[in-house]
mmCIF file of C-alpha atoms and ligand atoms in Angstrom:
data_model
loop_
_atom_site.group_PDB
_atom_site.id
_atom_site.type_symbol
_atom_site.label_atom_id
_atom_site.label_comp_id
_atom_site.label_asym_id
_atom_site.label_seq_id
_atom_site.Cartn_x
_atom_site.Cartn_y
_atom_site.Cartn_z
ATOM 1 C CA MET A 6 113.026 99.032 101.463
ATOM 2 C CA LYS A 7 114.054 96.132 99.284
ATOM 3 C CA ILE A 8 110.938 94.286 98.148
ATOM 4 C CA LEU A 9 110.221 91.171 96.078
ATOM 5 C CA VAL A 10 106.970 90.908 94.116
ATOM 6 C CA THR A 11 106.108 87.563 92.515
ATOM 7 C CA GLY A 12 103.615 87.822 89.669
ATOM 8 C CA ALA A 13 104.881 91.330 88.892
ATOM 9 C CA ALA A 14 103.682 91.248 85.267
ATOM 10 C CA GLY A 15 100.102 90.460 86.194
ATOM 11 C CA PHE A 16 97.188 92.845 86.558
ATOM 12 C CA ILE A 17 97.377 93.259 90.338
ATOM 13 C CA GLY A 18 101.149 92.679 90.514
ATOM 14 C CA SER A 19 102.013 95.443 88.058
ATOM 15 C CA ASN A 20 99.741 97.924 89.838
ATOM 16 C CA LEU A 21 101.303 96.939 93.158
ATOM 17 C CA VAL A 22 104.864 97.412 91.833
ATOM 18 C CA GLU A 23 103.922 100.867 90.542
ATOM 19 C CA HIS A 24 102.646 101.921 93.981
ATOM 20 C CA LEU A 25 105.737 100.473 95.705
ATOM 21 C CA LEU A 26 108.080 102.345 93.332
ATOM 22 C CA GLU A 27 106.128 105.582 93.907
ATOM 23 C CA LYS A 28 106.843 105.167 97.624
ATOM 24 C CA GLY A 29 110.592 105.047 96.828
ATOM 25 C CA ASN A 30 111.220 101.325 97.339
ATOM 26 C CA PHE A 31 113.622 99.144 95.404
ATOM 27 C CA VAL A 32 111.515 96.434 93.802
ATOM 28 C CA TYR A 33 112.520 93.052 92.352
ATOM 29 C CA GLY A 34 109.804 91.539 90.161
ATOM 30 C CA VAL A 35 109.494 87.888 89.147
ATOM 31 C CA ASP A 36 107.119 86.522 86.518
ATOM 32 C CA ASN A 37 107.129 83.783 83.870
ATOM 33 C CA PHE A 38 104.510 85.554 81.679
ATOM 34 C CA ILE A 39 102.216 82.556 81.743
ATOM 35 C CA THR A 40 99.278 84.918 82.180
ATOM 36 C CA GLY A 41 101.185 88.148 82.910
ATOM 37 C CA SER A 42 101.952 90.713 80.244
ATOM 38 C CA ARG A 43 105.325 91.853 78.873
ATOM 39 C CA LYS A 44 103.801 95.276 78.273
ATOM 40 C CA ASN A 45 103.430 95.771 82.039
ATOM 41 C CA ILE A 46 107.116 94.938 82.642
ATOM 42 C CA LYS A 47 108.264 97.175 79.793
ATOM 43 C CA ARG A 48 106.480 100.107 81.435
ATOM 44 C CA LEU A 49 107.829 99.314 84.925
ATOM 45 C CA SER A 50 111.391 98.786 83.656
ATOM 46 C CA LYS A 51 111.635 102.507 82.856
ATOM 47 C CA ASN A 52 112.096 102.997 86.594
ATOM 48 C CA GLN A 53 115.708 102.374 87.648
ATOM 49 C CA ASN A 54 114.580 101.097 91.054
ATOM 50 C CA PHE A 55 112.905 98.123 89.377
ATOM 51 C CA GLU A 56 114.730 94.922 88.515
ATOM 52 C CA PHE A 57 113.039 92.055 86.725
ATOM 53 C CA PHE A 58 113.702 88.295 86.647
ATOM 54 C CA GLU A 59 111.863 86.163 84.109
ATOM 55 C CA ASN A 60 111.389 83.010 86.110
ATOM 56 C CA ASP A 61 108.963 80.294 87.091
ATOM 57 C CA ILE A 62 108.877 80.278 90.894
ATOM 58 C CA SER A 63 107.978 76.586 90.911
ATOM 59 C CA ASN A 64 111.099 75.790 88.941
ATOM 60 C CA LEU A 65 113.822 78.141 90.149
ATOM 61 C CA ASP A 66 117.184 77.007 88.857
ATOM 62 C CA ASP A 67 120.051 76.986 91.372
ATOM 63 C CA GLN A 68 121.614 80.193 90.112
ATOM 64 C CA LYS A 69 118.390 82.221 90.159
ATOM 65 C CA SER A 70 117.404 80.722 93.460
ATOM 66 C CA GLU A 71 120.767 81.677 94.983
ATOM 67 C CA LEU A 72 120.449 85.173 93.595
ATOM 68 C CA LEU A 73 117.024 85.635 95.220
ATOM 69 C CA HIS A 74 118.177 84.058 98.489
ATOM 70 C CA ASP A 75 121.138 86.483 98.603
ATOM 71 C CA GLN A 76 119.009 89.602 98.329
ATOM 72 C CA LYS A 77 117.710 89.723 101.927
ATOM 73 C CA PHE A 78 114.354 91.293 101.106
ATOM 74 C CA ASP A 79 112.593 93.366 103.762
ATOM 75 C CA GLN A 80 109.211 92.393 102.360
ATOM 76 C CA ILE A 81 107.831 89.843 99.906
ATOM 77 C CA TYR A 82 104.470 90.179 98.156
ATOM 78 C CA HIS A 83 103.677 86.729 96.787
ATOM 79 C CA LEU A 84 101.060 87.079 94.046
ATOM 80 C CA ALA A 85 102.252 84.671 91.354
ATOM 81 C CA CYS A 86 99.655 82.235 90.049
ATOM 82 C CA PRO A 87 98.115 81.721 86.599
ATOM 83 C CA THR A 88 94.573 83.133 86.588
ATOM 84 C CA GLY A 89 91.440 83.159 84.464
ATOM 85 C CA VAL A 90 88.397 80.890 84.374
ATOM 86 C CA PRO A 91 89.105 79.793 80.743
ATOM 87 C CA ASN A 92 92.592 78.638 81.872
ATOM 88 C CA LEU A 93 91.280 76.309 84.581
ATOM 89 C CA VAL A 94 91.909 73.205 82.480
ATOM 90 C CA THR A 95 94.753 74.289 80.197
ATOM 91 C CA LEU A 96 96.889 75.742 83.021
ATOM 92 C CA ALA A 97 95.667 73.458 85.823
ATOM 93 C CA GLU A 98 99.080 71.849 86.355
ATOM 94 C CA GLU A 99 100.821 75.239 86.434
ATOM 95 C CA MET A 100 98.254 76.567 88.959
ATOM 96 C CA LEU A 101 98.847 73.616 91.272
ATOM 97 C CA SER A 102 102.633 73.673 91.007
ATOM 98 C CA THR A 103 102.846 77.453 91.491
ATOM 99 C CA CYS A 104 100.646 77.253 94.586
ATOM 100 C CA SER A 105 102.563 74.329 96.080
ATOM 101 C CA ILE A 106 106.226 74.162 94.951
ATOM 102 C CA GLY A 107 106.285 77.860 94.020
ATOM 103 C CA THR A 108 104.880 78.998 97.355
ATOM 104 C CA LYS A 109 107.314 76.697 99.205
ATOM 105 C CA ASN A 110 110.270 78.203 97.289
ATOM 106 C CA ILE A 111 109.137 81.734 98.176
ATOM 107 C CA LEU A 112 108.568 80.772 101.819
ATOM 108 C CA GLU A 113 112.145 79.450 102.010
ATOM 109 C CA ILE A 114 113.426 82.825 100.773
ATOM 110 C CA ALA A 115 111.274 84.615 103.383
ATOM 111 C CA LYS A 116 112.460 82.278 106.142
ATOM 112 C CA GLU A 117 116.150 82.681 105.337
ATOM 113 C CA SER A 118 116.076 86.447 104.944
ATOM 114 C CA ASN A 119 113.605 86.997 107.770
ATOM 115 C CA SER A 120 111.364 88.954 105.356
ATOM 116 C CA MET A 121 107.767 89.902 106.049
ATOM 117 C CA LEU A 122 105.520 88.091 103.586
ATOM 118 C CA LEU A 123 102.044 88.819 102.249
ATOM 119 C CA PHE A 124 100.266 86.196 100.169
ATOM 120 C CA THR A 125 97.377 87.076 97.876
ATOM 121 C CA SER A 126 94.893 84.257 98.204
ATOM 122 C CA SER A 127 91.459 84.459 96.658
ATOM 123 C CA SER A 128 87.737 84.437 97.369
ATOM 124 C CA GLU A 129 87.884 81.184 95.343
ATOM 125 C CA VAL A 130 88.940 79.423 98.562
ATOM 126 C CA TYR A 131 85.251 79.706 99.545
ATOM 127 C CA GLY A 132 84.239 77.824 96.353
ATOM 128 C CA ASP A 133 80.532 78.223 95.593
ATOM 129 C CA PRO A 134 79.665 79.543 99.069
ATOM 130 C CA LYS A 135 76.600 78.542 101.031
ATOM 131 C CA GLU A 136 77.196 81.138 103.739
ATOM 132 C CA PHE A 137 76.654 84.891 103.150
ATOM 133 C CA PRO A 138 78.599 87.063 103.609
ATOM 134 C CA GLN A 139 81.788 84.986 103.681
ATOM 135 C CA ASN A 140 83.577 85.428 106.970
ATOM 136 C CA GLU A 141 87.311 84.588 107.067
ATOM 137 C CA SER A 142 86.487 81.659 109.358
ATOM 138 C CA TYR A 143 84.073 80.091 106.835
ATOM 139 C CA GLY A 144 85.524 76.830 105.467
ATOM 140 C CA GLY A 145 83.877 77.188 102.054
ATOM 141 C CA ASN A 146 82.145 74.833 99.668
ATOM 142 C CA VAL A 147 84.799 73.481 97.317
ATOM 143 C CA ASP A 148 84.650 70.474 95.031
ATOM 144 C CA GLN A 149 88.190 69.126 95.300
ATOM 145 C CA VAL A 150 87.947 67.321 91.964
ATOM 146 C CA GLY A 151 85.840 69.958 90.175
ATOM 147 C CA VAL A 152 86.999 71.971 87.157
ATOM 148 C CA ARG A 153 87.816 74.968 89.371
ATOM 149 C CA SER A 154 89.788 72.907 91.888
ATOM 150 C CA PRO A 155 93.323 73.601 90.547
ATOM 151 C CA TYR A 156 92.880 77.260 91.458
ATOM 152 C CA GLU A 157 90.638 76.815 94.504
ATOM 153 C CA GLU A 158 92.570 73.963 96.080
ATOM 154 C CA GLY A 159 95.874 75.496 94.968
ATOM 155 C CA LYS A 160 95.152 78.680 96.910
ATOM 156 C CA ARG A 161 93.864 76.676 99.884
ATOM 157 C CA PHE A 162 97.064 74.613 99.925
ATOM 158 C CA SER A 163 99.209 77.761 99.761
ATOM 159 C CA GLU A 164 97.286 79.167 102.735
ATOM 160 C CA SER A 165 97.905 75.984 104.695
ATOM 161 C CA LEU A 166 101.615 75.947 103.805
ATOM 162 C CA ILE A 167 102.058 79.591 104.800
ATOM 163 C CA THR A 168 100.257 79.044 108.100
ATOM 164 C CA MET A 169 102.539 76.067 108.793
ATOM 165 C CA TYR A 170 105.643 78.281 108.211
ATOM 166 C CA VAL A 171 104.196 80.862 110.632
ATOM 167 C CA ARG A 172 103.581 78.229 113.327
ATOM 168 C CA LYS A 173 106.692 76.124 112.828
ATOM 169 C CA TYR A 174 109.325 78.681 111.787
ATOM 170 C CA GLY A 175 107.802 81.876 113.168
ATOM 171 C CA ILE A 176 107.871 83.796 109.866
ATOM 172 C CA ASP A 177 105.849 87.029 109.727
ATOM 173 C CA ALA A 178 103.288 86.197 107.037
ATOM 174 C CA LYS A 179 99.768 87.433 106.320
ATOM 175 C CA ILE A 180 97.117 86.302 103.895
ATOM 176 C CA VAL A 181 94.730 88.483 101.869
ATOM 177 C CA ARG A 182 91.713 86.861 100.174
ATOM 178 C CA VAL A 183 91.156 88.967 97.104
ATOM 179 C CA PHE A 184 87.565 89.221 95.808
ATOM 180 C CA ASN A 185 86.766 90.298 92.219
ATOM 181 C CA THR A 186 88.946 93.272 91.329
ATOM 182 C CA TYR A 187 89.158 95.486 88.243
ATOM 183 C CA GLY A 188 91.077 98.548 87.038
ATOM 184 C CA GLN A 189 93.911 99.813 84.876
ATOM 185 C CA ASN A 190 96.442 97.385 83.346
ATOM 186 C CA MET A 191 93.953 94.541 82.769
ATOM 187 C CA SER A 192 94.992 93.053 79.459
ATOM 188 C CA LYS A 193 92.600 93.092 76.508
ATOM 189 C CA SER A 194 92.834 89.328 76.357
ATOM 190 C CA ASP A 195 91.847 88.978 80.018
ATOM 191 C CA MET A 196 88.683 86.872 80.059
ATOM 192 C CA ARG A 197 87.402 88.175 83.396
ATOM 193 C CA VAL A 198 84.006 89.749 83.048
ATOM 194 C CA ILE A 199 84.880 93.476 83.240
ATOM 195 C CA PRO A 200 87.804 93.483 80.762
ATOM 196 C CA ARG A 201 85.793 91.143 78.520
ATOM 197 C CA PHE A 202 82.758 93.464 78.452
ATOM 198 C CA ILE A 203 84.940 96.529 77.870
ATOM 199 C CA HIS A 204 86.824 94.823 75.065
ATOM 200 C CA GLN A 205 83.527 93.775 73.470
ATOM 201 C CA LEU A 206 82.222 97.332 73.807
ATOM 202 C CA GLU A 207 85.328 98.755 72.138
ATOM 203 C CA GLN A 208 84.861 96.329 69.263
ATOM 204 C CA ASP A 209 81.149 97.202 68.914
ATOM 205 C CA LYS A 210 80.233 93.614 69.770
ATOM 206 C CA PRO A 211 77.363 92.526 72.052
ATOM 207 C CA LEU A 212 78.245 91.970 75.703
ATOM 208 C CA THR A 213 78.154 88.223 76.392
ATOM 209 C CA VAL A 214 76.250 87.511 79.600
ATOM 210 C CA HIS A 215 76.476 83.913 80.796
ATOM 211 C CA GLY A 216 73.039 82.349 81.329
ATOM 212 C CA ASP A 217 70.337 84.609 82.765
ATOM 213 C CA GLY A 218 73.025 86.877 84.266
ATOM 214 C CA LEU A 219 71.444 86.763 87.721
ATOM 215 C CA GLN A 220 74.661 85.470 89.301
ATOM 216 C CA LYS A 221 76.155 88.127 91.568
ATOM 217 C CA ARG A 222 79.610 89.480 92.238
ATOM 218 C CA THR A 223 81.139 92.509 93.952
ATOM 219 C CA PHE A 224 83.857 94.538 92.210
ATOM 220 C CA CYS A 225 86.675 96.370 93.974
ATOM 221 C CA HIS A 226 88.939 98.897 92.251
ATOM 222 C CA VAL A 227 92.579 97.792 92.165
ATOM 223 C CA ASP A 228 93.806 101.005 93.849
ATOM 224 C CA ASP A 229 91.505 100.298 96.822
ATOM 225 C CA LEU A 230 92.733 96.699 96.943
ATOM 226 C CA ILE A 231 96.371 97.823 96.995
ATOM 227 C CA ASN A 232 95.730 100.256 99.833
ATOM 228 C CA GLY A 233 94.245 97.323 101.739
ATOM 229 C CA ILE A 234 97.217 95.096 100.921
ATOM 230 C CA PHE A 235 99.629 97.762 102.267
ATOM 231 C CA LEU A 236 97.573 98.069 105.453
ATOM 232 C CA VAL A 237 97.660 94.312 106.011
ATOM 233 C CA MET A 238 101.435 94.188 105.392
ATOM 234 C CA ASP A 239 102.005 97.026 107.902
ATOM 235 C CA LYS A 240 99.371 96.410 110.546
ATOM 236 C CA GLY A 241 97.965 92.928 109.982
ATOM 237 C CA GLY A 242 98.448 90.197 112.559
ATOM 238 C CA LYS A 243 101.026 87.450 111.961
ATOM 239 C CA GLY A 244 99.306 84.434 110.383
ATOM 240 C CA GLU A 245 96.017 86.329 110.043
ATOM 241 C CA VAL A 246 93.677 86.199 107.049
ATOM 242 C CA TYR A 247 91.836 89.253 105.677
ATOM 243 C CA ASN A 248 89.125 89.461 103.010
ATOM 244 C CA ILE A 249 89.465 92.468 100.721
ATOM 245 C CA GLY A 250 86.782 93.386 98.216
ATOM 246 C CA SER A 251 83.704 95.458 97.701
ATOM 247 C CA ASN A 252 80.513 94.664 99.595
ATOM 248 C CA LYS A 253 78.217 96.144 96.935
ATOM 249 C CA GLU A 254 76.627 93.287 95.039
ATOM 250 C CA ILE A 255 75.597 93.537 91.403
ATOM 251 C CA THR A 256 74.188 90.921 89.037
ATOM 252 C CA ILE A 257 76.230 90.297 85.904
ATOM 253 C CA LYS A 258 73.243 91.329 83.764
ATOM 254 C CA ASP A 259 73.003 94.657 85.604
ATOM 255 C CA LEU A 260 76.767 95.083 85.228
ATOM 256 C CA ALA A 261 76.432 94.698 81.440
ATOM 257 C CA TYR A 262 73.633 97.305 81.277
ATOM 258 C CA PHE A 263 75.553 99.609 83.625
ATOM 259 C CA ILE A 264 78.604 99.527 81.339
ATOM 260 C CA ILE A 265 76.377 100.253 78.339
ATOM 261 C CA LYS A 266 74.749 103.157 80.204
ATOM 262 C CA ILE A 267 77.900 104.896 81.395
ATOM 263 C CA SER A 268 79.558 104.538 77.996
ATOM 264 C CA GLU A 269 76.384 105.938 76.353
ATOM 265 C CA SER A 270 76.573 103.129 73.854
ATOM 266 C CA ASN A 271 73.730 101.284 72.155
ATOM 267 C CA ILE A 272 75.494 97.916 72.134
ATOM 268 C CA LYS A 273 73.232 94.944 72.870
ATOM 269 C CA VAL A 274 73.501 92.234 75.494
ATOM 270 C CA LYS A 275 73.706 88.641 74.285
ATOM 271 C CA HIS A 276 72.948 85.738 76.622
ATOM 272 C CA ILE A 277 75.234 82.765 75.999
ATOM 273 C CA GLU A 278 75.736 79.401 77.685
ATOM 274 C CA ARG A 279 76.912 79.584 81.262
ATOM 275 C CA PRO A 280 79.788 77.326 82.395
ATOM 276 C CA LYS A 281 78.433 74.583 84.682
ATOM 277 C CA HIS A 282 81.054 75.315 87.348
ATOM 278 C CA ASP A 283 80.220 79.050 87.527
ATOM 279 C CA HIS A 284 79.628 80.276 91.075
ATOM 280 C CA GLN A 285 76.265 81.824 91.912
ATOM 281 C CA ALA A 286 77.442 84.597 94.221
ATOM 282 C CA ARG A 287 80.231 85.864 96.425
ATOM 283 C CA LEU A 288 80.149 88.527 99.100
ATOM 284 C CA PRO A 289 82.970 89.357 101.522
ATOM 285 C CA TYR A 290 82.513 89.994 105.217
ATOM 286 C CA LEU A 291 84.832 92.959 105.735
ATOM 287 C CA SER A 292 84.875 93.624 109.448
ATOM 288 C CA LYS A 293 88.506 92.536 109.915
ATOM 289 C CA ILE A 294 89.943 94.794 107.219
ATOM 290 C CA PHE A 295 87.659 97.673 108.301
ATOM 291 C CA GLN A 296 89.153 97.322 111.792
ATOM 292 C CA LEU A 297 92.606 97.969 110.322
ATOM 293 C CA GLY A 298 91.210 101.278 109.029
ATOM 294 C CA TRP A 299 90.476 100.318 105.411
ATOM 295 C CA SER A 300 87.514 101.481 103.378
ATOM 296 C CA PRO A 301 87.058 101.472 99.615
ATOM 297 C CA LYS A 302 87.135 104.930 98.039
ATOM 298 C CA ILE A 303 86.315 104.308 94.368
ATOM 299 C CA ASN A 304 82.758 103.344 93.438
ATOM 300 C CA LEU A 305 82.018 101.149 90.441
ATOM 301 C CA GLY A 306 80.784 103.973 88.188
ATOM 302 C CA GLU A 307 83.870 106.069 88.838
ATOM 303 C CA GLY A 308 86.245 103.126 88.460
ATOM 304 C CA LEU A 309 84.687 101.908 85.224
ATOM 305 C CA SER A 310 84.657 105.397 83.692
ATOM 306 C CA LYS A 311 88.416 105.554 84.204
ATOM 307 C CA ILE A 312 89.061 102.441 82.130
ATOM 308 C CA ILE A 313 86.364 102.583 79.461
ATOM 309 C CA ASP A 314 88.013 104.022 76.411
ATOM 310 C CA TYR A 315 84.949 104.036 74.193
ATOM 311 C CA GLU A 316 84.508 106.480 71.393
ATOM 312 C CA LEU A 317 80.909 107.398 70.905
ATOM 313 C CA PRO A 318 79.715 106.906 67.356
ATOM 314 C CA VAL A 319 79.588 110.278 65.549
ATOM 315 C CA LYS A 320 76.042 111.630 65.776
ATOM 316 C CA VAL A 321 74.638 113.177 62.558
HETATM 317 N N1 UDP B 21 80.724 86.242 82.889
HETATM 318 C C1 UDP B 21 79.782 86.571 81.918
HETATM 319 N N2 UDP B 21 80.233 86.840 80.661
HETATM 320 C C2 UDP B 21 81.547 86.833 80.325
HETATM 321 C C3 UDP B 21 82.510 86.527 81.316
HETATM 322 C C4 UDP B 21 82.060 86.226 82.604
HETATM 323 O O1 UDP B 21 78.573 86.580 82.153
HETATM 324 O O2 UDP B 21 81.872 87.105 79.163
HETATM 325 C C5 UDP B 21 80.263 85.953 84.259
HETATM 326 C C6 UDP B 21 80.779 84.636 84.829
HETATM 327 O O3 UDP B 21 79.953 83.559 84.425
HETATM 328 C C7 UDP B 21 80.717 84.904 86.320
HETATM 329 C C8 UDP B 21 80.994 86.403 86.439
HETATM 330 O O4 UDP B 21 80.772 86.946 85.135
HETATM 331 O O5 UDP B 21 79.424 84.643 86.832
HETATM 332 C C9 UDP B 21 82.415 86.729 86.880
HETATM 333 O O6 UDP B 21 83.291 86.013 86.044
HETATM 334 P P1 UDP B 21 84.856 86.191 86.101
HETATM 335 O O7 UDP B 21 85.450 85.217 85.117
HETATM 336 O O8 UDP B 21 85.216 87.609 85.948
HETATM 337 O O9 UDP B 21 85.286 85.801 87.580
HETATM 338 P P2 UDP B 21 84.788 84.695 88.652
HETATM 339 O O10 UDP B 21 84.119 85.507 89.702
HETATM 340 O O11 UDP B 21 83.854 83.720 88.016
HETATM 341 O O12 UDP B 21 86.039 84.055 89.098
#
């Protein structure tokens, strides 16, 4: 199949491209490296079935746009969007334009070539949820002018736009709401909690827990997420939304001590100021994706052990 992946240089995008190439597909990747990594593209470019376009999907020039329109993709995985809590202010404009103009540009390509489309939305559409677990029908608790709004409202707008294209133009699109995910190919500069803790561990620095660390998250391994994404693309209903994530909650403080334990390190934990907009907890309701036959296979201990490259201090 001929497949387009937007956000191909990102953490999830690069893992997804790798899996698609392994299945024998021809993959076109697009990324503007705003938060993606050139290292990921360099690795993928060794495969002759991968072609890369450095481009901002919210600002496709006529030539590039024509080139993408001409390709007639069988499937489009639309992942592109700047990420990262520390980028919420600095890249706010880029988040909003990618999720609005960028998504519209990609939808036009899907409409013209009659491609199936899968959009990776986010658990951030639920904001700081008041309902647990978060069912796909839950409307969320989002502050539309809050610091997190460029990402939260951006993803919500993309979802609305995609649903409109399904209803009005009949395109075959699905939406996946991705909960916290971790795994190989996260960049060392990624400020999400797991890569941050691992980077701190590798540098023999204390793990920085925000506040009391009692806020909770669930963490899904990227390989499990990608299996879920493939299932939704193949078997998901047109216009349907699916949560994908782990349903095993852990506090951030326990996560820090767990990483210290499995790496057999004696690094300390340091409590630092917690951002005011930090969410207290998030927990996906997974019935819909379970019904498609998905279940996560990699537990947190196993997944973390695969990516922690920590050399134990020499014991004398
Ligand atoms: N966090 C932390 N220390 C860090 C980075 C993050 O305690 O160095 C916390 C953060 O406050 C949040 C959780 O870890 O409660 C997950 O943060 P992340 O940025 O990975 O993703 P989020 O779920 O907030 O989008």
